[in-house]
mmCIF file of C-alpha atoms in Angstrom:
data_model
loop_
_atom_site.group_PDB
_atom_site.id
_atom_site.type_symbol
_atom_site.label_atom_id
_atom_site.label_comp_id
_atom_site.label_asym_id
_atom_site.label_seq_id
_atom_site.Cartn_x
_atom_site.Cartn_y
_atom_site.Cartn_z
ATOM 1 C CA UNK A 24 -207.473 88.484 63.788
ATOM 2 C CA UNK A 25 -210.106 87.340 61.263
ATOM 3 C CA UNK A 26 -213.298 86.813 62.925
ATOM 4 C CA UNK A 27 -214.012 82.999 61.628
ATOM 5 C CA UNK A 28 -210.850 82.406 63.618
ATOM 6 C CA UNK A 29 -211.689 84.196 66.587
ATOM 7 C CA UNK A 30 -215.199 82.153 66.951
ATOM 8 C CA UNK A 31 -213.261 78.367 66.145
ATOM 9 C CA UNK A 32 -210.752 79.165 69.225
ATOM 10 C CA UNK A 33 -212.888 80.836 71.184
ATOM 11 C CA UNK A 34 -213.194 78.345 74.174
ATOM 12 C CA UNK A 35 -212.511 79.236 77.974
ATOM 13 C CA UNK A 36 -208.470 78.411 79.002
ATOM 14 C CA UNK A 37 -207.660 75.474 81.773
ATOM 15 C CA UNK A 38 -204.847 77.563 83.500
ATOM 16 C CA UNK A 39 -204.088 81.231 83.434
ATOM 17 C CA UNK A 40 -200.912 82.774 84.514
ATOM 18 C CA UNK A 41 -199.629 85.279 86.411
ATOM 19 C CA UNK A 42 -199.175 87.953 83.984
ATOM 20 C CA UNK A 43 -200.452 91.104 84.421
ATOM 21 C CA UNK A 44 -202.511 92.638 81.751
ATOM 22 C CA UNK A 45 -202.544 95.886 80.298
ATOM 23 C CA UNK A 46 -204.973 99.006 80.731
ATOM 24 C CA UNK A 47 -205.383 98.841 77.394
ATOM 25 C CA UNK A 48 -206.464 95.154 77.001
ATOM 26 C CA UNK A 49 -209.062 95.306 80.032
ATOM 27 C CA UNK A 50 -210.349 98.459 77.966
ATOM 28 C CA UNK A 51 -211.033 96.477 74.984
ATOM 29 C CA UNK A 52 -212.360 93.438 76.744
ATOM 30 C CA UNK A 53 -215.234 95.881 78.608
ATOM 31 C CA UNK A 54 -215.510 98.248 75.679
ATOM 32 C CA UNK A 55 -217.058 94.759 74.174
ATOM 33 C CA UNK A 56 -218.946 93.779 76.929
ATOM 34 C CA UNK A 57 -220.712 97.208 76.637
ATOM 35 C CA UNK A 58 -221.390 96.647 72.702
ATOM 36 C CA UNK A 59 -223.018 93.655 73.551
ATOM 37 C CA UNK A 60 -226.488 93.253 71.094
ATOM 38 C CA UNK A 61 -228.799 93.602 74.452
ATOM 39 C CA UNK A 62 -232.111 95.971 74.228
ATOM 40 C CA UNK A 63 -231.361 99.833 74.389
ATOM 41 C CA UNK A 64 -233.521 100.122 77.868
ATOM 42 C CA UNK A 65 -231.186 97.318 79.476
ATOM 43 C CA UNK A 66 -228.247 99.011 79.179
ATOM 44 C CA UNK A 67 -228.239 101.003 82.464
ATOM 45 C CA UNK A 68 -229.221 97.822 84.461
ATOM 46 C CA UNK A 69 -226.222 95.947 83.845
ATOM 47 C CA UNK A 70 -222.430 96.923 85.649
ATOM 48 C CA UNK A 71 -219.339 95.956 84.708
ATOM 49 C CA UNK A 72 -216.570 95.545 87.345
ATOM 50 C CA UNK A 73 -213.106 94.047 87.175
ATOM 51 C CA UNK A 74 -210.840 93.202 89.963
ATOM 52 C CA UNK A 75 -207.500 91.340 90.941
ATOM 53 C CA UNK A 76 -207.782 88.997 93.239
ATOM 54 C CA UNK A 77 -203.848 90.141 94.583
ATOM 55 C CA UNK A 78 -203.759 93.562 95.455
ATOM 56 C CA UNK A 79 -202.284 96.211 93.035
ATOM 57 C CA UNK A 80 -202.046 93.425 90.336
ATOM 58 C CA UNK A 81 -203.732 93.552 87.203
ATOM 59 C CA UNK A 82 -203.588 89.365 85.965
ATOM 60 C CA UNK A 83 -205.174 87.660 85.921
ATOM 61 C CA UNK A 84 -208.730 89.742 86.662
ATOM 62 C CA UNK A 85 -211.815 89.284 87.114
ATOM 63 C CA UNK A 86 -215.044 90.676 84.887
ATOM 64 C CA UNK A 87 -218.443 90.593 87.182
ATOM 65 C CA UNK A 88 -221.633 91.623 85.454
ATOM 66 C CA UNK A 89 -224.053 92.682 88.167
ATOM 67 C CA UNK A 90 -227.836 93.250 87.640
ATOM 68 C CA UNK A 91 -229.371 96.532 88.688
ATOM 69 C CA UNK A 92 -231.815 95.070 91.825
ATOM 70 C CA UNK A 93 -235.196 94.288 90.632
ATOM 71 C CA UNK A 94 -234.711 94.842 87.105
ATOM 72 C CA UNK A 95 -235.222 91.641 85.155
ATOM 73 C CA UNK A 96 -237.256 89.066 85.010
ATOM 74 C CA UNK A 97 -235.448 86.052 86.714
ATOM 75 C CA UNK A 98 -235.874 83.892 83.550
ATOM 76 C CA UNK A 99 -234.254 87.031 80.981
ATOM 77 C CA UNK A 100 -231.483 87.953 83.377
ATOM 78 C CA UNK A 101 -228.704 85.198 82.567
ATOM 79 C CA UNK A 102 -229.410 85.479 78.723
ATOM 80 C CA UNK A 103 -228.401 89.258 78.395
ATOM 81 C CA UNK A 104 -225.627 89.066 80.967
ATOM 82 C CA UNK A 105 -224.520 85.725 78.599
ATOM 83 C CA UNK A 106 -224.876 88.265 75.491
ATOM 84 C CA UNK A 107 -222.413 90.716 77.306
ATOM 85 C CA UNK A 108 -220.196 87.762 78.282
ATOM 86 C CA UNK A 109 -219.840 86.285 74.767
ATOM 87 C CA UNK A 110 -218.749 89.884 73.604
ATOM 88 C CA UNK A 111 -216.002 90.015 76.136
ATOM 89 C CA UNK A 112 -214.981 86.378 74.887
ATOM 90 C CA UNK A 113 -215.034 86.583 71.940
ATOM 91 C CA UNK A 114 -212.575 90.259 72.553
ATOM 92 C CA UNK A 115 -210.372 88.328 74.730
ATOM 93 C CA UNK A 116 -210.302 85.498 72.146
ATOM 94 C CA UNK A 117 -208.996 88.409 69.615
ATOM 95 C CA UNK A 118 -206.316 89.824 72.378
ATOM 96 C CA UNK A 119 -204.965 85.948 72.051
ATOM 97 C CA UNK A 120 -205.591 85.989 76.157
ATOM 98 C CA UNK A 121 -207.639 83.025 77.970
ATOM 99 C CA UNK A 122 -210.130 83.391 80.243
ATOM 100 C CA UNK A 123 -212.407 81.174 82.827
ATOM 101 C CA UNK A 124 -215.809 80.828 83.648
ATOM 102 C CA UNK A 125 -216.916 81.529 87.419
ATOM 103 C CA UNK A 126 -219.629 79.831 88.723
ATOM 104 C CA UNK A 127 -218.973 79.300 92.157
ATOM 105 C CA UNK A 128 -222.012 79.776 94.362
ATOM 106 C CA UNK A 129 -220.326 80.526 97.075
ATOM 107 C CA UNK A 130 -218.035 82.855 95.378
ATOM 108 C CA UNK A 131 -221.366 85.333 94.527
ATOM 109 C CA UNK A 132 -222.584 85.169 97.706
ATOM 110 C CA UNK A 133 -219.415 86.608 98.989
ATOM 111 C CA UNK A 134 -219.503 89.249 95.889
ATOM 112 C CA UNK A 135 -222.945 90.221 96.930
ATOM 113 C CA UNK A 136 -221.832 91.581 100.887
ATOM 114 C CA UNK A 137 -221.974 95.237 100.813
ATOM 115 C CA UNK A 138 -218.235 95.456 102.017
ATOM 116 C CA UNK A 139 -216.979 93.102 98.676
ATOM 117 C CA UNK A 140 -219.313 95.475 96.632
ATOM 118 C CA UNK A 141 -218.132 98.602 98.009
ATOM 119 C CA UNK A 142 -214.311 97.077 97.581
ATOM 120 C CA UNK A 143 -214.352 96.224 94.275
ATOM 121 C CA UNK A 144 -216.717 98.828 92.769
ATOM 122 C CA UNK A 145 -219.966 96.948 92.436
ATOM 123 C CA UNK A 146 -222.876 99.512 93.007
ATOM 124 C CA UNK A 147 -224.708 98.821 96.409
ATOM 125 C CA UNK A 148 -228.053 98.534 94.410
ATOM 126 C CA UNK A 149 -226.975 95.894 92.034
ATOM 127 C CA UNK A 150 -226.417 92.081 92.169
ATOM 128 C CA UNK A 151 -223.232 90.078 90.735
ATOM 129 C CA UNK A 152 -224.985 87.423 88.291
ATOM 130 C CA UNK A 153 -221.910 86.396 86.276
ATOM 131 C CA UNK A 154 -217.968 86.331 86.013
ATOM 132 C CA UNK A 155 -215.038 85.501 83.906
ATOM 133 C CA UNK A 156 -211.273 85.525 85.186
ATOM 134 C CA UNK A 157 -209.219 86.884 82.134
ATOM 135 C CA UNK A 158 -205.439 86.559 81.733
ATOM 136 C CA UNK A 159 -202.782 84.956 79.656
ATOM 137 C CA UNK A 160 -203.021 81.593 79.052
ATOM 138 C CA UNK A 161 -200.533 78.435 80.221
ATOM 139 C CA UNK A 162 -200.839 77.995 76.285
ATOM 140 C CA UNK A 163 -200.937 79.717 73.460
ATOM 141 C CA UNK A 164 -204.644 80.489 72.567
ATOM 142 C CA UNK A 165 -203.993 80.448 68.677
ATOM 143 C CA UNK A 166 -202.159 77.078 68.458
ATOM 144 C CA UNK A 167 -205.493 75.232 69.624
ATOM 145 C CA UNK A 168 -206.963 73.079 67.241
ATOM 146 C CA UNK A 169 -209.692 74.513 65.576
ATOM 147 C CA UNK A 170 -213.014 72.427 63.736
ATOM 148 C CA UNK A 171 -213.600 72.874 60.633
ATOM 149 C CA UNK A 172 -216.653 73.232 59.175
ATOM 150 C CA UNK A 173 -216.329 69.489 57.587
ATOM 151 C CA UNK A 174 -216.579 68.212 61.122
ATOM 152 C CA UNK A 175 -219.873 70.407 62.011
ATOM 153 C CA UNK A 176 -221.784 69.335 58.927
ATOM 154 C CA UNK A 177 -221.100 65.607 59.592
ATOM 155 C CA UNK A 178 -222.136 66.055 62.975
ATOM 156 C CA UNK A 179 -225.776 67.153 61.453
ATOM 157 C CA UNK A 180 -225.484 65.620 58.217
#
């Protein structure tokens, strides 16, 4: 898909179904996550993780990033876990799948217990700082309606 495209629909999805995806697609989704523009020496502090929430299912799933302990400074830690994020948007935006953003509270508490770690393949000496639940959408992801760069330059014209 052409890339101006990719970035107008690229928007999180209200409902995701239950489709499973395939090995390939979560691939290409973390493949992007690992491209993501962060500094060289940051790369071994992040993890990627990705679970189903229904046991041998594969959709939708979930994408944590978790933060090696101790690593970051607390005020640098969301913004390069957002710039690995936005990659695996933007990919999942290109597979024409949805996705949602996480932010329960509660939710990464119960990610952080050493049994949910050790479940799901989070390393015992990293933290879960972010998440996105990927699957196919309710609706189709290129029908939305896109803005057009008319609409952004009378916004700050």
């Amino acid at each position: 898909m052409d890339f101006t495209k990719i970035v107008a629909l690229n928007r999180p999805t209200e409902n995701l179904v239950t489709v499973e995806l395939t090995d390939a697609q979560i691939e290409a989704i973390i493949v992007a996550g690992l491209a993501a523009p962060i500094p060289e020496e940051l790369y071994n502090k992040f993890h990627i993780t990705f679970y189903s929430e229904e046991e041998n299912k594969k959709g939708p799933v979930n994408i944590v990033v978790s933060l090696k302990d101790g690593e970051e400074l607390e005020s640098s830690k969301y913004l390069f876990a957002g710039m690995i994020m936005a990659q695996m948007q933007l990919a999942t935006t290109n597979l024409l799948l949805g996705y949602q953003f996480i932010t329960d509270e509660a939710g990464f508490i119960k990610l952080s217990t050493p049994e949910k770690k050790q479940e799901i393949g989070i390393p015992d000496n990293y933290t879960p700082i972010q998440q996105l639940r990927v699957g196919y959408p309710e609706h189709k992801v290129d029908t939305r309606e896109m803005h057009g760069l008319s609409t952004l330059m009378e916004r700050f014209g």
